[in-house]
mmCIF file of N, CA and C in Angstrom:
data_model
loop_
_atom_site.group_PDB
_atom_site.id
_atom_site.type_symbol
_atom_site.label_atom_id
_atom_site.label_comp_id
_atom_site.label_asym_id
_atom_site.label_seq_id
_atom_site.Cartn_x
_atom_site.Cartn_y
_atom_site.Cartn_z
ATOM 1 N N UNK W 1 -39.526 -68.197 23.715
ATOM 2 C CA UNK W 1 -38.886 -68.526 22.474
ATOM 3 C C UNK W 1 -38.828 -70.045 22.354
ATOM 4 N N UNK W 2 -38.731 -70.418 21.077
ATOM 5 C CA UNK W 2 -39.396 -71.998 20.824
ATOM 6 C C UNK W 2 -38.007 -72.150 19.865
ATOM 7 N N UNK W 3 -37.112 -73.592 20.310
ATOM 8 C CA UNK W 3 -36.377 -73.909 19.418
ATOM 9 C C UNK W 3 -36.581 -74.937 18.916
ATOM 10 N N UNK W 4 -36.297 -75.804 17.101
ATOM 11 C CA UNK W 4 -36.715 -76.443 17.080
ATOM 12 C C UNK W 4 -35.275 -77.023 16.330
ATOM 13 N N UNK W 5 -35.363 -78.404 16.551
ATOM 14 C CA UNK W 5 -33.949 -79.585 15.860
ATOM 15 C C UNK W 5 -34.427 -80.772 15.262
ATOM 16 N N UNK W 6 -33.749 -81.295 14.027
ATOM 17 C CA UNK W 6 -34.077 -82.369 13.654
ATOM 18 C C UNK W 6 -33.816 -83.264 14.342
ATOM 19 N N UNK W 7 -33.138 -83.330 15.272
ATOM 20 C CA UNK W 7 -32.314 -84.505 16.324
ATOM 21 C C UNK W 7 -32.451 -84.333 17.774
ATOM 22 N N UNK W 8 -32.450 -84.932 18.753
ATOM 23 C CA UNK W 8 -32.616 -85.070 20.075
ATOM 24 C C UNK W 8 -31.524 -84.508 20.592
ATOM 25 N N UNK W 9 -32.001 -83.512 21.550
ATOM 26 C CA UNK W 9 -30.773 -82.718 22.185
ATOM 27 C C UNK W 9 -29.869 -83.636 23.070
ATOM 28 N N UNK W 10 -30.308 -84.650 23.427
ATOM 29 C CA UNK W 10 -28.823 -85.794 23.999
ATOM 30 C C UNK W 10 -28.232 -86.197 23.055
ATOM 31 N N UNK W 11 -28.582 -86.265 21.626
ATOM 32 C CA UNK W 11 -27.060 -86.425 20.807
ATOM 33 C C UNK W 11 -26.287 -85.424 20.513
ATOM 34 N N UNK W 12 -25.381 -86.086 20.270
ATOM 35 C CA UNK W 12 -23.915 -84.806 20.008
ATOM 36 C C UNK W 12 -24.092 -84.146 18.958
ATOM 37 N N UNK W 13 -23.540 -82.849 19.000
ATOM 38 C CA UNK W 13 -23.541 -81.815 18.243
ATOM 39 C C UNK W 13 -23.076 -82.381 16.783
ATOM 40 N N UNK W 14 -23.134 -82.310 15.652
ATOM 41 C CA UNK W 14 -22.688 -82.679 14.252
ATOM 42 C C UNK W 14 -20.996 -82.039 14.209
ATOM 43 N N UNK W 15 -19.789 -82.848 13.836
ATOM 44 C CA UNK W 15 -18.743 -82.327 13.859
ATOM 45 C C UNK W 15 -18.179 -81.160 12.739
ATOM 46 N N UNK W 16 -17.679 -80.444 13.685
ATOM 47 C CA UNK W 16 -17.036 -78.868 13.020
ATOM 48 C C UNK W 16 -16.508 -78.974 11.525
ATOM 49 N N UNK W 17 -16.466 -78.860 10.633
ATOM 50 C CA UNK W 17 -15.656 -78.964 9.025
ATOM 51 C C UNK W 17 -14.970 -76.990 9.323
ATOM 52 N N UNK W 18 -14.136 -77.220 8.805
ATOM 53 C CA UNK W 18 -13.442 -75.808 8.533
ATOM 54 C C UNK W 18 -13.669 -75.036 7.482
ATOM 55 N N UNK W 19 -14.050 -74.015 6.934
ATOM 56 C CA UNK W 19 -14.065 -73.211 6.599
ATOM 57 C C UNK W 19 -12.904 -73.597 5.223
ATOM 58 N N UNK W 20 -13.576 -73.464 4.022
ATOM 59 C CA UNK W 20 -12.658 -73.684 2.928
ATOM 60 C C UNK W 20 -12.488 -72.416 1.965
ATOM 61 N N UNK W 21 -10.926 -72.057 2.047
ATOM 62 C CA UNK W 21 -10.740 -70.600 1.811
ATOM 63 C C UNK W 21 -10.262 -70.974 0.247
ATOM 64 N N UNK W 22 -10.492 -69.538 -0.476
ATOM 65 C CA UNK W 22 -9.985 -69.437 -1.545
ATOM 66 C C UNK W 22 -9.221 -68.048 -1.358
ATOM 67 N N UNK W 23 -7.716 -68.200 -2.425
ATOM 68 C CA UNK W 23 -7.141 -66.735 -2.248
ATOM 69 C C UNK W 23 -7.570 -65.672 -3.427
ATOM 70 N N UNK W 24 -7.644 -64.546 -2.951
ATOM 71 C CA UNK W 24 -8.091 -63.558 -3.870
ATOM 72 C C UNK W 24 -6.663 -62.943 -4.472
ATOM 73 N N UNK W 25 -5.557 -62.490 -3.775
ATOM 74 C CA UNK W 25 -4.438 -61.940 -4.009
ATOM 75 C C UNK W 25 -3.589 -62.331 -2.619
ATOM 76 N N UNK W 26 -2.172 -62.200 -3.197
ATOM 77 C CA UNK W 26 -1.371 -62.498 -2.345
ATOM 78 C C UNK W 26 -1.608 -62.065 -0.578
ATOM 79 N N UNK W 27 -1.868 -63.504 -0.178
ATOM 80 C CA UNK W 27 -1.807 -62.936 1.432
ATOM 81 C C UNK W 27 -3.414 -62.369 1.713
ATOM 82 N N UNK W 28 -4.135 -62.389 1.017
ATOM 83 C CA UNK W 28 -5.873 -62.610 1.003
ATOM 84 C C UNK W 28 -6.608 -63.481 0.755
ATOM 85 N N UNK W 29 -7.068 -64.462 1.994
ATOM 86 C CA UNK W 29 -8.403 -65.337 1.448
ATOM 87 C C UNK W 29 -9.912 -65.313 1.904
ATOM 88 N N UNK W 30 -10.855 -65.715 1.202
ATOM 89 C CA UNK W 30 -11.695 -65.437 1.861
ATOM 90 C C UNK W 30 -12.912 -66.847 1.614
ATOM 91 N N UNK W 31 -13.455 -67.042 2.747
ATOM 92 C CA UNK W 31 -14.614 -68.400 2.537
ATOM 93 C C UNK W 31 -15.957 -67.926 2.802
ATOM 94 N N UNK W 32 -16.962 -68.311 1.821
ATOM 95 C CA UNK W 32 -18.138 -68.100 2.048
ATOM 96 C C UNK W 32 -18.513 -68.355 3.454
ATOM 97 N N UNK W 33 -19.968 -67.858 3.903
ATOM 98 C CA UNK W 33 -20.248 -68.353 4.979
ATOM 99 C C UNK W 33 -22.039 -68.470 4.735
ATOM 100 N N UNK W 34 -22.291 -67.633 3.909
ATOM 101 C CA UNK W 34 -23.583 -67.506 3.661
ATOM 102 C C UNK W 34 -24.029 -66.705 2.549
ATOM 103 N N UNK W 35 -25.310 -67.353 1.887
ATOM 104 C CA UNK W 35 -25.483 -66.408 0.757
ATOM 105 C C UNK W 35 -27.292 -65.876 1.545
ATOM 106 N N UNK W 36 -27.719 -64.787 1.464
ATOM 107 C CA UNK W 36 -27.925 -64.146 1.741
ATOM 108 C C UNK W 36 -29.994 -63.947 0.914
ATOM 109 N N UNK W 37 -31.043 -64.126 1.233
ATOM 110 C CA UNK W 37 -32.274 -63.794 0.258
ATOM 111 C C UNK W 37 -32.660 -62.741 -1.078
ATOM 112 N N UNK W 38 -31.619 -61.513 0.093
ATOM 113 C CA UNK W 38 -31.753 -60.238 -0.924
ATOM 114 C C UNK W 38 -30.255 -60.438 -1.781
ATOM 115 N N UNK W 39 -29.688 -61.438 -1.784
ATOM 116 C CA UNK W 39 -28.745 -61.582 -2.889
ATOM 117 C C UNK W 39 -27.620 -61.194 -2.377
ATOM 118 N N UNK W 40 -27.373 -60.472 -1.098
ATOM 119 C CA UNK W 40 -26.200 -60.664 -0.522
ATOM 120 C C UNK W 40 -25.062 -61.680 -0.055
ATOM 121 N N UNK W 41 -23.979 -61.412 0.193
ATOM 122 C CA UNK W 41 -23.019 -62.548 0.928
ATOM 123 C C UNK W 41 -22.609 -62.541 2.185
ATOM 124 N N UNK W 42 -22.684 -63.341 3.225
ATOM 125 C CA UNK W 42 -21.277 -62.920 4.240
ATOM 126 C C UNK W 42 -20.025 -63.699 3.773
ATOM 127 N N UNK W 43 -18.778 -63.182 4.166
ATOM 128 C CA UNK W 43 -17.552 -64.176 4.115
ATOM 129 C C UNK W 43 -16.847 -64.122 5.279
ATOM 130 N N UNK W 44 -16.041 -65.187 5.544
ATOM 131 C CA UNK W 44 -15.161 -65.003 6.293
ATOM 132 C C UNK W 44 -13.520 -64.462 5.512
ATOM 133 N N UNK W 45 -13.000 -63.059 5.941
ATOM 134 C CA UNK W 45 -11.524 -63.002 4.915
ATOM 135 C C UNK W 45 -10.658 -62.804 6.088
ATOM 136 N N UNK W 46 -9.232 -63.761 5.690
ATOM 137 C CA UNK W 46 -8.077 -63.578 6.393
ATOM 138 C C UNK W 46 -6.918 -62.670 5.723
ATOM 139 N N UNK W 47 -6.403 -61.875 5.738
ATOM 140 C CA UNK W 47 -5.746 -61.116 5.959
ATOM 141 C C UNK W 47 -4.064 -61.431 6.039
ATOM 142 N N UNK W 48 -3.138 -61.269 5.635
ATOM 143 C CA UNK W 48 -1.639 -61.213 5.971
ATOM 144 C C UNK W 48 -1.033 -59.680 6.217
ATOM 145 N N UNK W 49 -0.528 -59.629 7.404
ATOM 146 C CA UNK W 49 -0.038 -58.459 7.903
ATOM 147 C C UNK W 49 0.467 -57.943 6.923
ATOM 148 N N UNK W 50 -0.200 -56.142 5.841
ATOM 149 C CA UNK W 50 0.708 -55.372 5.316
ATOM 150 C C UNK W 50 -0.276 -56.260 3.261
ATOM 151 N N UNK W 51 -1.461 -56.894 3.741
ATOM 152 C CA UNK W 51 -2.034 -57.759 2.532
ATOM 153 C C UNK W 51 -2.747 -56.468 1.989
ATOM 154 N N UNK W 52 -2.870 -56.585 0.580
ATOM 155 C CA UNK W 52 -4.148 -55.398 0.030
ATOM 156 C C UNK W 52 -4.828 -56.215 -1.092
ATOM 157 N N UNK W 53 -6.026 -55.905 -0.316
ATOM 158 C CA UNK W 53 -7.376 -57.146 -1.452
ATOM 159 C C UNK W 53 -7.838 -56.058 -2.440
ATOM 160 N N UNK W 54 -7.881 -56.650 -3.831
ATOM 161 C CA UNK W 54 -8.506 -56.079 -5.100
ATOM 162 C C UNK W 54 -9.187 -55.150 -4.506
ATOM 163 N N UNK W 55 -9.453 -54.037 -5.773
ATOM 164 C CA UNK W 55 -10.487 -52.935 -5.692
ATOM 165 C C UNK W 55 -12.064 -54.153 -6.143
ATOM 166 N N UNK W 56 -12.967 -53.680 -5.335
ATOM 167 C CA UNK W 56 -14.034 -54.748 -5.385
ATOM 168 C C UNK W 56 -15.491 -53.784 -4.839
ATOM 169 N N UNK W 57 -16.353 -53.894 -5.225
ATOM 170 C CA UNK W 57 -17.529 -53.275 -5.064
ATOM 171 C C UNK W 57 -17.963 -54.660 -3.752
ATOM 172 N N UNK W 58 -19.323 -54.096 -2.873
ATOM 173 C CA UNK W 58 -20.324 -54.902 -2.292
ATOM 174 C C UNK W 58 -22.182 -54.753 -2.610
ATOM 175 N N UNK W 59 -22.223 -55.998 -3.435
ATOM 176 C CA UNK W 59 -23.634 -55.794 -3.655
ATOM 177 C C UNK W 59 -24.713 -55.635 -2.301
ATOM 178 N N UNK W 60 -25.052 -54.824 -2.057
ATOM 179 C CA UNK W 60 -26.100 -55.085 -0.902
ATOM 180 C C UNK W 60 -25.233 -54.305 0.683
ATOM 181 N N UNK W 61 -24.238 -53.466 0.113
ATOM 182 C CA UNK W 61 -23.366 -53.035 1.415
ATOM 183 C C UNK W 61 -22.336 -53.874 2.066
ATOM 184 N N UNK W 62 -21.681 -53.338 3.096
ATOM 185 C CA UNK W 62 -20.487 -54.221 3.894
ATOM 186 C C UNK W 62 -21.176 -53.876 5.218
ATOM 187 N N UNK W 63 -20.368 -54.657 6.074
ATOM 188 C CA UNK W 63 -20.758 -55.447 7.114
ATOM 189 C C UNK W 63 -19.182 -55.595 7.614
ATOM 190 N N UNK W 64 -18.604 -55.323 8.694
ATOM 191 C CA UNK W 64 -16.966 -56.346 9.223
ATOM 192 C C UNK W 64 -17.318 -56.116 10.673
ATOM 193 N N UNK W 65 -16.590 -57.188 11.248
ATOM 194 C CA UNK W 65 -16.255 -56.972 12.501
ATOM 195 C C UNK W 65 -14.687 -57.847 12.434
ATOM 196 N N UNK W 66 -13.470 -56.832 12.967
ATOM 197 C CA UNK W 66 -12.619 -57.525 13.055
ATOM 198 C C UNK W 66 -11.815 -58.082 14.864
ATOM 199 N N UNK W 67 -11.861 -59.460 14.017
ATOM 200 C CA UNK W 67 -11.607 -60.252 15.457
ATOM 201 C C UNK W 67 -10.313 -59.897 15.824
ATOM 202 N N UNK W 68 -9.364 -59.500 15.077
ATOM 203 C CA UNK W 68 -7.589 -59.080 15.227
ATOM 204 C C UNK W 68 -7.372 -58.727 14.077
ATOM 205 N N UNK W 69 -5.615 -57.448 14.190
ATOM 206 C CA UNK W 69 -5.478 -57.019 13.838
ATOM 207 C C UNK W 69 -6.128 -55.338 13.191
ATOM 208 N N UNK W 70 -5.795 -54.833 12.007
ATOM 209 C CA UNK W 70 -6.113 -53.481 12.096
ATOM 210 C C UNK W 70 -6.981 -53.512 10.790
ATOM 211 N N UNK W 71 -7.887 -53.136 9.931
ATOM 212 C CA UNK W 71 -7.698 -53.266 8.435
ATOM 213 C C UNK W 71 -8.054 -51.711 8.657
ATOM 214 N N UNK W 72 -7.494 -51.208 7.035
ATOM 215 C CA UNK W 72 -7.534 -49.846 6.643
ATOM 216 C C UNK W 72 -8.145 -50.004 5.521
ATOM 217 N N UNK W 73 -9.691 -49.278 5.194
ATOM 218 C CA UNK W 73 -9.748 -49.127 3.800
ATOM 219 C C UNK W 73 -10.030 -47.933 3.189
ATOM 220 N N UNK W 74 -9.073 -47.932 2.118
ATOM 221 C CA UNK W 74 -8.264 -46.559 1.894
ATOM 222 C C UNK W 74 -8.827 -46.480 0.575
ATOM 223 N N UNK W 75 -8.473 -44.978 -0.415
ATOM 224 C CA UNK W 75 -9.317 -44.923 -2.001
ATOM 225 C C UNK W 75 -10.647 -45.435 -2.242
ATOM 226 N N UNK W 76 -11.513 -44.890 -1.510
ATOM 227 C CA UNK W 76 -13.064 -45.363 -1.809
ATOM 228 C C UNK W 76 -13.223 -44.249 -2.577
ATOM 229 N N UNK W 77 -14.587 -45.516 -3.048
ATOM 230 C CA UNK W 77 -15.101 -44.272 -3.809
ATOM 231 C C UNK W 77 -17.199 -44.527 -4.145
ATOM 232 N N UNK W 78 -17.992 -43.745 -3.823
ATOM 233 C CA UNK W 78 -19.042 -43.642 -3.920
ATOM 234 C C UNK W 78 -19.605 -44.160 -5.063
ATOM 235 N N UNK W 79 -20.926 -44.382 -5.254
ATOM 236 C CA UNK W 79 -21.598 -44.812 -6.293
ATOM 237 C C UNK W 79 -21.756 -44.029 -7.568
ATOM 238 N N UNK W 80 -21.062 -42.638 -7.288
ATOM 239 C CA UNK W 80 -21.199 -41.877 -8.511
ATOM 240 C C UNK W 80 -19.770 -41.802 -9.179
ATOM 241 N N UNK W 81 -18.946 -42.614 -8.051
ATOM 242 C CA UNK W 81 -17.530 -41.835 -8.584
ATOM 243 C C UNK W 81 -16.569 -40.935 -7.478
ATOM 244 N N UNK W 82 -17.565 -40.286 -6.624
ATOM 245 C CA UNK W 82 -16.400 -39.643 -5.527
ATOM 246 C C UNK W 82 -15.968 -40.068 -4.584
ATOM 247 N N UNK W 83 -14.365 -39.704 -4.604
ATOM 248 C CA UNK W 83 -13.563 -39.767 -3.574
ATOM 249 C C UNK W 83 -14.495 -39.664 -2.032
ATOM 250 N N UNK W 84 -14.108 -41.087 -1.033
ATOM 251 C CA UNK W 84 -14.994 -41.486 0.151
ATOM 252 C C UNK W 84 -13.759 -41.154 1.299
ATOM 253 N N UNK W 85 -14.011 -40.644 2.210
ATOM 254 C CA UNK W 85 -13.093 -40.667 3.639
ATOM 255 C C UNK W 85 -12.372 -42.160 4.009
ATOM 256 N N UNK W 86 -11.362 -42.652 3.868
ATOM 257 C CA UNK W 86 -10.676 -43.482 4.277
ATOM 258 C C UNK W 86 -11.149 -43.972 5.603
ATOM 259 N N UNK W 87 -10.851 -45.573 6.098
ATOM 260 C CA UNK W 87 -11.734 -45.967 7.521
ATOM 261 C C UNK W 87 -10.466 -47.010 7.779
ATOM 262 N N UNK W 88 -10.342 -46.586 9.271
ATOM 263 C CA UNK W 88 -9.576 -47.579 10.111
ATOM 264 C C UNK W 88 -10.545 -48.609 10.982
ATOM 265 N N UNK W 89 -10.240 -49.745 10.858
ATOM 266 C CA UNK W 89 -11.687 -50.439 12.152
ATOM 267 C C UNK W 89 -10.299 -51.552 12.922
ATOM 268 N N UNK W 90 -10.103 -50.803 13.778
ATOM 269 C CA UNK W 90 -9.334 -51.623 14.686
ATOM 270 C C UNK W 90 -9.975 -53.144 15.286
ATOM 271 N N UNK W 91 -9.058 -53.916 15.917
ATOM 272 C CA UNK W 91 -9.797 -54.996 16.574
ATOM 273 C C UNK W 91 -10.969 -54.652 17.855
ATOM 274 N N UNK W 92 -12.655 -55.719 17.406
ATOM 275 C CA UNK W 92 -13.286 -55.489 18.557
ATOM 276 C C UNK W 92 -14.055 -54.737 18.152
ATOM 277 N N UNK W 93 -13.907 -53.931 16.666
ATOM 278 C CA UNK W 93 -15.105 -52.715 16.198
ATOM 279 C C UNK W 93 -15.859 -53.514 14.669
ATOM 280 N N UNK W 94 -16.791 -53.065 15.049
ATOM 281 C CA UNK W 94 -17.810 -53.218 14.485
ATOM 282 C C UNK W 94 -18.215 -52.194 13.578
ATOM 283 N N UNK W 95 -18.312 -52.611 11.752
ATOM 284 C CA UNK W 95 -18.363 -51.351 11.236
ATOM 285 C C UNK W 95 -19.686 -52.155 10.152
ATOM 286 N N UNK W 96 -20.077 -51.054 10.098
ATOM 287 C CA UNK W 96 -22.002 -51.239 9.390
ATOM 288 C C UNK W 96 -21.780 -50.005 8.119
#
């Protein structure tokens, strides 16, 4: 495997900037992280213990892995309209 850098690996790494969140609803934010070829997004979203983010579609599917805490997502509903099985993804799981 071949890596390649604009810069010489004895200089220092470029410094960290943080992540700039916007809130969606109380106690929900979330920051881009990437936009995606096929028109998808990733984000990074934080969460407040007991928070519930808008009803919201995902173009192109979801994707989470949560680093802490529990999220529940509850009242789905399919592309035609039907009622979807509710999903718990505890911390450490990975849901596709």
């Amino acid at each position: 495997m071949t890596h390649t850098t604009d810069r010489p690996l004895t200089d220092p790494p470029p410094p960290r900037t943080e992540p700039r969140f916007s809130t969606l609803a109380p106690g929900v934010e979330m920051s881009l992280l990437r936009l995606h070829d096929t028109g998808g997004m990733s984000f990074l979203i934080r969460m407040e213990r007991g928070a519930r983010a808008p009803r919201h579609d995902h173009a192109g599917g979801e994707e989470t892995f949560m680093l802490s805490g529990t999220l529940r997502i509850e009242n789905r509903i399919d592309a035609a309209g039907a009622p979807v099985a509710d999903v718990v993804v505890p911390p450490g799981t990975y849901l596709f």
